PDB file of C-alpha atoms and ligand atoms in Angstrom:
ATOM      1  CA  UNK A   1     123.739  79.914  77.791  1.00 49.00           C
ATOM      2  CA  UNK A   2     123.677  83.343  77.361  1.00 53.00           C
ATOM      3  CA  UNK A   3     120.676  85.586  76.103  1.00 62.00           C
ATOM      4  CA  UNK A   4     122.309  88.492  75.464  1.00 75.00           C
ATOM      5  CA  UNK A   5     122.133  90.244  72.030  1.00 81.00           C
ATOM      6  CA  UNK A   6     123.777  93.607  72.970  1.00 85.00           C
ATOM      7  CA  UNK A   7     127.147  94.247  71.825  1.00 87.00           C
ATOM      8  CA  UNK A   8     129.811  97.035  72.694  1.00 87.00           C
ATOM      9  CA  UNK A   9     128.069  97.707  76.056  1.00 90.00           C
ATOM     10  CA  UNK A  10     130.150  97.988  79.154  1.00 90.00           C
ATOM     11  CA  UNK A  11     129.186  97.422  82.922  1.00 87.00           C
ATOM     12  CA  UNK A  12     129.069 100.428  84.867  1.00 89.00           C
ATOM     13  CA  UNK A  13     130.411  99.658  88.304  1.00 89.00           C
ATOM     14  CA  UNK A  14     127.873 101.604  90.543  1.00 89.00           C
ATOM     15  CA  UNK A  15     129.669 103.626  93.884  1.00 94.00           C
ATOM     16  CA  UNK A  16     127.148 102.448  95.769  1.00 96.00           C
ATOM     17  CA  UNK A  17     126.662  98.917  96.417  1.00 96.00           C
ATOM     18  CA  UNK A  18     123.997  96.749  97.666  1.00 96.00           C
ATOM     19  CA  UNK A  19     125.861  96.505 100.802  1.00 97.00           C
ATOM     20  CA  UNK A  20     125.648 100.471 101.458  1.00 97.00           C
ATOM     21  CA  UNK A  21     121.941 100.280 100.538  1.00 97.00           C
ATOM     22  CA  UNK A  22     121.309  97.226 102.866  1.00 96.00           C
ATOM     23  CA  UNK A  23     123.192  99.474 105.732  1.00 96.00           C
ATOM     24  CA  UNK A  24     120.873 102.341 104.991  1.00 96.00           C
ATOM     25  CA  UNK A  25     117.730 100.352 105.201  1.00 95.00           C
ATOM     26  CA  UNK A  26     119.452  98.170 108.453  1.00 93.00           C
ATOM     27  CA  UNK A  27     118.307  95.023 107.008  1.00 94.00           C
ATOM     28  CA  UNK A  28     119.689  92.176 104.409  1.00 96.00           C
ATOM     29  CA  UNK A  29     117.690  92.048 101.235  1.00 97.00           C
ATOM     30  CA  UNK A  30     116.478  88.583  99.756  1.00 98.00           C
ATOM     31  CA  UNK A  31     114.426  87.012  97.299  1.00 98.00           C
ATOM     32  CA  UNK A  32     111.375  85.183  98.705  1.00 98.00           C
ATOM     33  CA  UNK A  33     110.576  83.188  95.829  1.00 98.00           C
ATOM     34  CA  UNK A  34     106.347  81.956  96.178  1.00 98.00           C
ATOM     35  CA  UNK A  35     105.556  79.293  93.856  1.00 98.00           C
ATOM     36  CA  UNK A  36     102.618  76.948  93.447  1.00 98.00           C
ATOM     37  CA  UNK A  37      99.503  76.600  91.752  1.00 98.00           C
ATOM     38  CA  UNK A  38      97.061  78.624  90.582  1.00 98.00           C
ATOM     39  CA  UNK A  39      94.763  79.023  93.496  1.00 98.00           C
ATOM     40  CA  UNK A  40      97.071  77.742  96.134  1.00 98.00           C
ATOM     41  CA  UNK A  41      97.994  81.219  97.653  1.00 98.00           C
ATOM     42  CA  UNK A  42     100.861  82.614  96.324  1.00 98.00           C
ATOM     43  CA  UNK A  43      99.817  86.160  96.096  1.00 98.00           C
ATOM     44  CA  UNK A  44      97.950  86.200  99.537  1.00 98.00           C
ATOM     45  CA  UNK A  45     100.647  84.953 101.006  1.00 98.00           C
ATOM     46  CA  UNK A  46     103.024  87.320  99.824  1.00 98.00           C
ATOM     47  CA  UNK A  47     101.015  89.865 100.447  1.00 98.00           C
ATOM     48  CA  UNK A  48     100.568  88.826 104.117  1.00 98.00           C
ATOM     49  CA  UNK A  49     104.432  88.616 104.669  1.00 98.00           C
ATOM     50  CA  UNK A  50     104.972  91.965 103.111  1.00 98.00           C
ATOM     51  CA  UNK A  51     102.022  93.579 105.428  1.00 98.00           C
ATOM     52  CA  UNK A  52     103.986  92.110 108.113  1.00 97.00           C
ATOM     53  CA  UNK A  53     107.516  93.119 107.572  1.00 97.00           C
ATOM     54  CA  UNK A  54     106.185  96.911 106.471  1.00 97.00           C
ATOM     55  CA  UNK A  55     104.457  96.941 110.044  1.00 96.00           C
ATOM     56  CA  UNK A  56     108.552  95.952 111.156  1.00 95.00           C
ATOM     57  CA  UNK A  57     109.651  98.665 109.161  1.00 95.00           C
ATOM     58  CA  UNK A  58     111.418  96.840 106.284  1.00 97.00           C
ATOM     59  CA  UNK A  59     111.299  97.709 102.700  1.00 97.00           C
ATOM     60  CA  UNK A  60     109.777  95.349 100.536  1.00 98.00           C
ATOM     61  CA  UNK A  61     107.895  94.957  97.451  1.00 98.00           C
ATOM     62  CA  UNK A  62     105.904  92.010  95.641  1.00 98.00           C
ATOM     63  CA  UNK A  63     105.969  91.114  92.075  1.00 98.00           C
ATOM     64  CA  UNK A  64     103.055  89.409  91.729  1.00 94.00           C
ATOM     65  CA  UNK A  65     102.308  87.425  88.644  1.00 84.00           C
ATOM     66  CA  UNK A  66      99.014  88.661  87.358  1.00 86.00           C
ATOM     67  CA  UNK A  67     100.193  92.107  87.664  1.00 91.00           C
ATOM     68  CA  UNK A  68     103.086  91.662  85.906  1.00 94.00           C
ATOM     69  CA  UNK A  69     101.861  90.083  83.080  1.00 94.00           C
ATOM     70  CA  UNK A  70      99.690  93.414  82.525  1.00 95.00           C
ATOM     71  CA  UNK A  71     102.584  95.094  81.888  1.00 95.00           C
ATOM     72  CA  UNK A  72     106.714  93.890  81.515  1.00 96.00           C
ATOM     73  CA  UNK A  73     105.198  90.636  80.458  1.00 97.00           C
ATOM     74  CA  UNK A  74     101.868  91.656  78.365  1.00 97.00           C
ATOM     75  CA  UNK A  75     103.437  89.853  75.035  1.00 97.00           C
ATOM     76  CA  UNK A  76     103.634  86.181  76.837  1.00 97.00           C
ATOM     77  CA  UNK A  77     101.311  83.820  76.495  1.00 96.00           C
ATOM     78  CA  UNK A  78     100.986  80.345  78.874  1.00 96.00           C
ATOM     79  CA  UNK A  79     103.000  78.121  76.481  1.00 97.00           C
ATOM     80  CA  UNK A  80     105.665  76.567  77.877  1.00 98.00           C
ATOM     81  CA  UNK A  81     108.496  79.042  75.845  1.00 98.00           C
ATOM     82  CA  UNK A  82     106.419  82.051  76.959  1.00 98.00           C
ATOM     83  CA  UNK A  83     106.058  80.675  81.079  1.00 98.00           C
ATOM     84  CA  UNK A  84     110.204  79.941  80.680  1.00 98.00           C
ATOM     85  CA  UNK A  85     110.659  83.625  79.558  1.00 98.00           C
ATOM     86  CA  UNK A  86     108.334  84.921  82.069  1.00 98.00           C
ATOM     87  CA  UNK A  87     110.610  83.800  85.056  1.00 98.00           C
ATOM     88  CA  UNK A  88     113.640  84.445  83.180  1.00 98.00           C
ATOM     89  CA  UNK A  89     112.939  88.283  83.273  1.00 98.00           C
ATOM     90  CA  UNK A  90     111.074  88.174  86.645  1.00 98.00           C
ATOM     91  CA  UNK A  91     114.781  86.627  87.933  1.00 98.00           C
ATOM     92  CA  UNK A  92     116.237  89.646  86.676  1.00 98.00           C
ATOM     93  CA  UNK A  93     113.467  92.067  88.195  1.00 98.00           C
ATOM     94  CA  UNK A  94     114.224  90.651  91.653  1.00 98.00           C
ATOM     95  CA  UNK A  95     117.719  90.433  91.093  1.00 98.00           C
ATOM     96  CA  UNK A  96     117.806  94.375  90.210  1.00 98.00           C
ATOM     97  CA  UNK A  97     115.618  94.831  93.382  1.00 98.00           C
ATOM     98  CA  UNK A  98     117.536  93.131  96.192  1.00 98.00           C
ATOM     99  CA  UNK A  99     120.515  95.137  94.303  1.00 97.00           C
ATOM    100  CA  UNK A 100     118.386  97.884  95.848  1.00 97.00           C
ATOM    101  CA  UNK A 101     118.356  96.784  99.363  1.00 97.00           C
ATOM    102  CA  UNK A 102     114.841  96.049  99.311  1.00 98.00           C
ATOM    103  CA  UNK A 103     113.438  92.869 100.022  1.00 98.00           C
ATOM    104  CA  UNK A 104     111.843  91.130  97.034  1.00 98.00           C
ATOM    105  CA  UNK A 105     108.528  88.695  97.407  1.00 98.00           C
ATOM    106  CA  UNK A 106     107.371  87.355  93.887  1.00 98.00           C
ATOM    107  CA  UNK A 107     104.071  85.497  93.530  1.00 98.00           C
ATOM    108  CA  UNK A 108     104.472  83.509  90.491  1.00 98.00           C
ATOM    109  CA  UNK A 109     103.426  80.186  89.313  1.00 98.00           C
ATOM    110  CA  UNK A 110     106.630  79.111  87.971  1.00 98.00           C
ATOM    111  CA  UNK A 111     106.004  75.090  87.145  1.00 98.00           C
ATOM    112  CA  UNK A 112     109.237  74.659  85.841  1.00 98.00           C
ATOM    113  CA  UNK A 113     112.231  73.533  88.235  1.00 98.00           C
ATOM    114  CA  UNK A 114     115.146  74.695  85.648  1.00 98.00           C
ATOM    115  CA  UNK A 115     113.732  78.156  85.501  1.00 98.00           C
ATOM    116  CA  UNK A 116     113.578  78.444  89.288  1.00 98.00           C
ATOM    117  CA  UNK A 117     116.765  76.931  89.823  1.00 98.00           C
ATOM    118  CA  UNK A 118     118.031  79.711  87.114  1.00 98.00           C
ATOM    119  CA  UNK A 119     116.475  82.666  88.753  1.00 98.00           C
ATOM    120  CA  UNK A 120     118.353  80.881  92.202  1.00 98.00           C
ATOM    121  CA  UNK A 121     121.518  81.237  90.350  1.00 98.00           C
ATOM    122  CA  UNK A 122     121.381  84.772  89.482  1.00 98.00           C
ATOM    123  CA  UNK A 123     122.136  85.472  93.513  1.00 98.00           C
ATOM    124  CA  UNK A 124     124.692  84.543  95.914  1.00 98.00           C
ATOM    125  CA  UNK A 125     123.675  81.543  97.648  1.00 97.00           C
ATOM    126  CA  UNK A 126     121.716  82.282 100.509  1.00 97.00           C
ATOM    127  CA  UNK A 127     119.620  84.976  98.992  1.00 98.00           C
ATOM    128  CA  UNK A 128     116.931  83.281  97.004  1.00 98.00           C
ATOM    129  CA  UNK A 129     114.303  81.418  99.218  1.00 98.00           C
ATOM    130  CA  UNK A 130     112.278  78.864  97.369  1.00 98.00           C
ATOM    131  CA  UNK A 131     108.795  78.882  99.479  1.00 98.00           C
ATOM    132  CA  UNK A 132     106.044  76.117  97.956  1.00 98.00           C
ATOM    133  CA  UNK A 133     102.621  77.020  98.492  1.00 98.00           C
ATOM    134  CA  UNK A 134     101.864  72.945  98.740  1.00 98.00           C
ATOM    135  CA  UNK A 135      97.713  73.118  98.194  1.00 98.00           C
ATOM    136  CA  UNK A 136      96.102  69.687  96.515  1.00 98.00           C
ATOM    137  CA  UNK A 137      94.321  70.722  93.405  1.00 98.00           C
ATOM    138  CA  UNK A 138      91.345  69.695  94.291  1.00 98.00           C
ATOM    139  CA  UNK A 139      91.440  72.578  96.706  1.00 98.00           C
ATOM    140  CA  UNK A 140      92.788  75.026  94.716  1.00 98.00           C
ATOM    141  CA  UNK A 141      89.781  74.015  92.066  1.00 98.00           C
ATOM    142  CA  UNK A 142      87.367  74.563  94.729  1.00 98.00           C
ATOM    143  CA  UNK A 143      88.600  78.350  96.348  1.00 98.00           C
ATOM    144  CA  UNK A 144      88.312  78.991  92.155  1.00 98.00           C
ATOM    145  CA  UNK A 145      89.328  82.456  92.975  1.00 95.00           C
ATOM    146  CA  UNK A 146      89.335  83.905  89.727  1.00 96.00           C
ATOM    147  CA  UNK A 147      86.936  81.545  87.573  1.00 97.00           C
ATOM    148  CA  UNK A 148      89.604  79.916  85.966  1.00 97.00           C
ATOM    149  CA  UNK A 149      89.546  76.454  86.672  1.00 98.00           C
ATOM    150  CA  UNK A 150      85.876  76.687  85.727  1.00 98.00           C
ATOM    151  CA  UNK A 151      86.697  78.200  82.576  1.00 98.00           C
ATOM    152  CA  UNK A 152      89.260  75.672  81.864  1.00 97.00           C
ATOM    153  CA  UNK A 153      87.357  72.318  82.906  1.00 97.00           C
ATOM    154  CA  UNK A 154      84.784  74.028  80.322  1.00 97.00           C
ATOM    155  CA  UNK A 155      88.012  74.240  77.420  1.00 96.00           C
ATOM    156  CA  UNK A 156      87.871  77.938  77.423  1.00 97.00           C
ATOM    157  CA  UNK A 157      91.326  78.147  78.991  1.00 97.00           C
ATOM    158  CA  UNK A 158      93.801  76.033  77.066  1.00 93.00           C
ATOM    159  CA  UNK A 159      97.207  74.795  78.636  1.00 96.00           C
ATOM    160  CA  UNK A 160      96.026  75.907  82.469  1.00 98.00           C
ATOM    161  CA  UNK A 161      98.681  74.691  85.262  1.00 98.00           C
ATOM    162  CA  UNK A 162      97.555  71.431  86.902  1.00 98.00           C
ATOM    163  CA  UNK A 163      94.817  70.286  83.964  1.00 97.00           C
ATOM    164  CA  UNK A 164      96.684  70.737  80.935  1.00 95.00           C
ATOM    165  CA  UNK A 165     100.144  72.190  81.633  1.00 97.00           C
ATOM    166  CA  UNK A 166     102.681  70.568  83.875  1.00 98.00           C
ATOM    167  CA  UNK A 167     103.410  71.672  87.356  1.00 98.00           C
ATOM    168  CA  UNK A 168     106.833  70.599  88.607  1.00 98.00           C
ATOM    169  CA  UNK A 169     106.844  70.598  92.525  1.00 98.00           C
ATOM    170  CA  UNK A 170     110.160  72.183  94.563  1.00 98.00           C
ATOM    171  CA  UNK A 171     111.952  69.099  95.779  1.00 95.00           C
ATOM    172  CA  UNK A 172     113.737  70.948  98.435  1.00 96.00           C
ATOM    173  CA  UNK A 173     112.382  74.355  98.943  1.00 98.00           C
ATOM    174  CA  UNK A 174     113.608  76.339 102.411  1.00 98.00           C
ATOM    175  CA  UNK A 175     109.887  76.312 102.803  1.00 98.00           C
ATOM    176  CA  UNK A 176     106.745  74.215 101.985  1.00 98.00           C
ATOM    177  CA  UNK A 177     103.623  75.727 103.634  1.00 98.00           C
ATOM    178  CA  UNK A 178     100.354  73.924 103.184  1.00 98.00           C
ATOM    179  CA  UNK A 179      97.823  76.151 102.732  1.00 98.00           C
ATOM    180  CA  UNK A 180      95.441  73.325 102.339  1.00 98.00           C
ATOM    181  CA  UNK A 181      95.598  72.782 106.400  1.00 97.00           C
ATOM    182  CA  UNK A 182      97.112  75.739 107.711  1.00 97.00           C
ATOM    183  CA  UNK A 183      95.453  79.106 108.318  1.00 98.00           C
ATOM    184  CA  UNK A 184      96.549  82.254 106.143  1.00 98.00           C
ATOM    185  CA  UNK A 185      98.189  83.567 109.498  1.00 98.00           C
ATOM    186  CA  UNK A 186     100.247  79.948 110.398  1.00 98.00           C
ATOM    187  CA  UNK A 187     101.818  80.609 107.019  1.00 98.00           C
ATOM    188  CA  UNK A 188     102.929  83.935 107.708  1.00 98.00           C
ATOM    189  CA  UNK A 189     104.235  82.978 110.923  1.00 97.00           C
ATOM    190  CA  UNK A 190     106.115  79.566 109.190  1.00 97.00           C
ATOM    191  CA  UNK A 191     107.598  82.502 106.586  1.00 98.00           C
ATOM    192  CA  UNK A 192     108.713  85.270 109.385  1.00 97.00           C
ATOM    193  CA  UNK A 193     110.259  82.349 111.555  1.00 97.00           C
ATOM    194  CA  UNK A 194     112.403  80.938 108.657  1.00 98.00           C
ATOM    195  CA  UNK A 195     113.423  85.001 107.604  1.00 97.00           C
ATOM    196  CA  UNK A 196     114.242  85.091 111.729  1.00 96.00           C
ATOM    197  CA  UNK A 197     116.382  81.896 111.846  1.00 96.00           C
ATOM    198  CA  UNK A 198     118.140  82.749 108.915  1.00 96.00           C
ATOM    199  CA  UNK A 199     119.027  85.889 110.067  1.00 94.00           C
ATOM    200  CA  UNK A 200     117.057  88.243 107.637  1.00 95.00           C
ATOM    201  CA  UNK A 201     115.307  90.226 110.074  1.00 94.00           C
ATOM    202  CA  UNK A 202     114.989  90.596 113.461  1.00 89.00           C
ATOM    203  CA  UNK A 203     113.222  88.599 116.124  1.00 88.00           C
ATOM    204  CA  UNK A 204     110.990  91.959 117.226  1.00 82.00           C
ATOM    205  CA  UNK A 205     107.686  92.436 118.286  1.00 76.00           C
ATOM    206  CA  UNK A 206     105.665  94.557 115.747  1.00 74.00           C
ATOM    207  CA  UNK A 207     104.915  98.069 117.420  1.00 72.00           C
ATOM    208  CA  UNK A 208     101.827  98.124 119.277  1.00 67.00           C
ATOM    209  CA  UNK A 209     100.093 100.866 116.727  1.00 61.00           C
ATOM    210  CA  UNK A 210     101.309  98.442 113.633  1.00 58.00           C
ATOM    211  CA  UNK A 211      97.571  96.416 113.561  1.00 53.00           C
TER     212      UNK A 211
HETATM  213  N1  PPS B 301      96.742  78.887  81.242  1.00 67.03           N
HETATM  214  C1  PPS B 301      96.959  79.420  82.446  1.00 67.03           C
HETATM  215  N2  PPS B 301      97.634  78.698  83.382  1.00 67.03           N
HETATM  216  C2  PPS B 301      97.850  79.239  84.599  1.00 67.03           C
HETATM  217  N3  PPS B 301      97.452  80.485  84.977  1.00 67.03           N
HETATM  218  C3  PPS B 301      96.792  81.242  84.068  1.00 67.03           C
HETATM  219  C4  PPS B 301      96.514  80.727  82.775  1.00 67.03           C
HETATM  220  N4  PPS B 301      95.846  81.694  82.091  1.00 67.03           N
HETATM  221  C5  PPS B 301      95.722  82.753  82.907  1.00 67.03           C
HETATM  222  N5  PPS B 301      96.285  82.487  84.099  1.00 67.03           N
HETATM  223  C6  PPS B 301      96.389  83.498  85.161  1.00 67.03           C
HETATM  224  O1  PPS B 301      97.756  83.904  85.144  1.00 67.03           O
HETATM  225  C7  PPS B 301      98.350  83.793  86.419  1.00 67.03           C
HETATM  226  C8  PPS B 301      99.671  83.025  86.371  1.00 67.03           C
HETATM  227  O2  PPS B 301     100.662  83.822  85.794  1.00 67.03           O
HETATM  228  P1  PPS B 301     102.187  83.493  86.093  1.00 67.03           P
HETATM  229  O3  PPS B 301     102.953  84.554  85.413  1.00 67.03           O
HETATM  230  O4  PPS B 301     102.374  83.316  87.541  1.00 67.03           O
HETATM  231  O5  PPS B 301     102.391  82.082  85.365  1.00 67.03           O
HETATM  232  S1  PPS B 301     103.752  81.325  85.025  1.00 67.03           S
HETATM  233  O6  PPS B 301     104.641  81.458  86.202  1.00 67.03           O
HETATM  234  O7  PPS B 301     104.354  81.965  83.847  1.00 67.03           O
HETATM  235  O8  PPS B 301     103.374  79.932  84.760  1.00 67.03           O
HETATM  236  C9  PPS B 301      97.393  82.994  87.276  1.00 67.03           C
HETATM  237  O9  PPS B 301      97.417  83.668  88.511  1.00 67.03           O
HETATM  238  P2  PPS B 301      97.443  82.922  89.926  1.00 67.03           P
HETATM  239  O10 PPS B 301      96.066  82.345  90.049  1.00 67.03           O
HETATM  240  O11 PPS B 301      97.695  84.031  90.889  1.00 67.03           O
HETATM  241  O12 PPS B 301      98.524  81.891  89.938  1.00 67.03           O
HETATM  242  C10 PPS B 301      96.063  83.056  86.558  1.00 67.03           C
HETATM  243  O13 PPS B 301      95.271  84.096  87.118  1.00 67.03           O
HETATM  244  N1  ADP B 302      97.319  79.473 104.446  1.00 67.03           N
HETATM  245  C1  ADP B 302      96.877  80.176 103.393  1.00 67.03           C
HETATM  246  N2  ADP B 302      97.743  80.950 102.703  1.00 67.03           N
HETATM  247  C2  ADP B 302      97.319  81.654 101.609  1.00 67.03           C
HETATM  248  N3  ADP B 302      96.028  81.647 101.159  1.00 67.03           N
HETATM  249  C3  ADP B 302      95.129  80.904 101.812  1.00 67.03           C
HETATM  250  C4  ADP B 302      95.516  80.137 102.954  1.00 67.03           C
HETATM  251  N4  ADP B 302      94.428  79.475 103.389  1.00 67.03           N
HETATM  252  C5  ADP B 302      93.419  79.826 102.572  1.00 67.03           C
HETATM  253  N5  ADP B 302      93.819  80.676 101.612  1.00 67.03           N
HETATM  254  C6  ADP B 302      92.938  81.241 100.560  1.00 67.03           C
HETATM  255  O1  ADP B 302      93.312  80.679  99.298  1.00 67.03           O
HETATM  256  C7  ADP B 302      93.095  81.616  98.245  1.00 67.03           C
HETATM  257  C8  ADP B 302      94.411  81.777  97.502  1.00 67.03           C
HETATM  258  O2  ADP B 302      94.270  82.696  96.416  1.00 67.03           O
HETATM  259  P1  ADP B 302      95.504  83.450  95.788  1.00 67.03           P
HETATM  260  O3  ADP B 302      96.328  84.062  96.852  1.00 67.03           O
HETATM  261  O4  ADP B 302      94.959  84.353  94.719  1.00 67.03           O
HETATM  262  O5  ADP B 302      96.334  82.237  95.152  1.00 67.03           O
HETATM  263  P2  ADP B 302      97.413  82.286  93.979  1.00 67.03           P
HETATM  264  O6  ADP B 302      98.100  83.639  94.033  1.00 67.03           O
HETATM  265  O7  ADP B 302      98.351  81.158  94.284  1.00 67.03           O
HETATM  266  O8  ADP B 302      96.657  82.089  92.718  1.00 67.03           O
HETATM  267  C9  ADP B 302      92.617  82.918  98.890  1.00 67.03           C
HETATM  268  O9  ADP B 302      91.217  82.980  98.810  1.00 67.03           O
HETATM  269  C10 ADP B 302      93.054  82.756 100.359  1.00 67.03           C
HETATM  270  O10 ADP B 302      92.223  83.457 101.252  1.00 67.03           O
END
């Protein structure tokens, strides 16, 4: 399917490539690809990681889904139509940001398989790392970070993830992390190991002035 409704427009090859960027900044660029419930630690979690790899000297940046929906996505609501177009352009974001050599963490809900399986496709294979933020609800309910679950128990939030709108687990994401049992700081280990096996960045000590 395609979504475009531009005509006569023609792709401008850039002289640069992602290749000469990823050079420059001496490290492969990725998507790392949070998803989960509301609650379960998405954003912290990305956060974390992206502390972590700044102290390594790697360029990074989060998209982080409250954030974003302030501003690129301020005209979507939480229906199903509007969640689906939410990660469609979020795909794009963080496809036009590892295209930068910079490596891409996005904190998003995104319940629906197809649409992270689509934002997968947009990149080589290899490139897009599926990490679930596995956290019972119950849990999540309880941290009630925000108020939400509160508000929506009460009715005051219709179609919230997990009550009232679906939330389709990863069946085989590079990464679960349960954030239920592990600490904030086992997670960010379980995420630097995987980027270190796979060959993302280096296996390196942080510098001793980086806590
Ligand atoms: N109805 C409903 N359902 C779920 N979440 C809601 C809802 N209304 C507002 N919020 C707040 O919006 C944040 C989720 O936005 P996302 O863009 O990540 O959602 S989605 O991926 O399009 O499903 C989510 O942030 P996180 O708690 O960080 O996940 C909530 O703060
Ligand atoms: N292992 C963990 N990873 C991430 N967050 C954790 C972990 N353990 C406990 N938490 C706590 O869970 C809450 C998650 O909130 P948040 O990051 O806003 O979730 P989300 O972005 O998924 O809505 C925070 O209060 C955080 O301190």
């Amino acid at each position: 399917m395609t979504t475009t409704k531009s005509t006569n427009t023609v792709w401008h090859h850039a002289t640069i490539t992602r290749a000469d960027r990823e050079k420059l900044h001496q490290h492969k660029s990725v998507i790392i690809w949070f998803t989960g419930l509301s609650g379960s630690g998405k954003s912290t979690l990305a956060h974390a990681v992206e502390d972590y790899l700044h102290k390594m000297g790697i360029s990074t940046f989060v998209l982080d889904g409250d954030n974003v929906r302030h501003g690129l996505c301020s005209d979507l609501t939480f229906s199903d139509d509007d969640r689906v177009e939410n990660i469609r352009r979020i795909g794009e974001v963080a496809k036009l940001i590892i295209e930068s050599g910079v490596i891409t963490l996005t904190a998003f809900i995104s319940p629906f398989k197809s649409d992270r399986n689509a934002a997968r496709s947009l990149v080589p294979h290899g490139d897009f790392i599926e990490i679930y933020c596995q956290c019972p609800i119950e849990t999540c309910e309880k941290r009630d970070v925000k108020g939400l679950y509160k508000k929506a128990r009460a009715g005051e939030i219709p179609f919230f993830t997990g009550i009232d709108s679906p939330y389709e687990a990863p069946e085989k994401p590079e990464l679960a992390v349960n954030t239920h049992d592990q600490s904030l700081a086992e997670s960010v280990r379980c995420v630097i190991n995987l980027l270190i096996d796979r060959g993302i960045i280096k296996d390196t000590p942080l510098p001793d002035d980086a806590d």
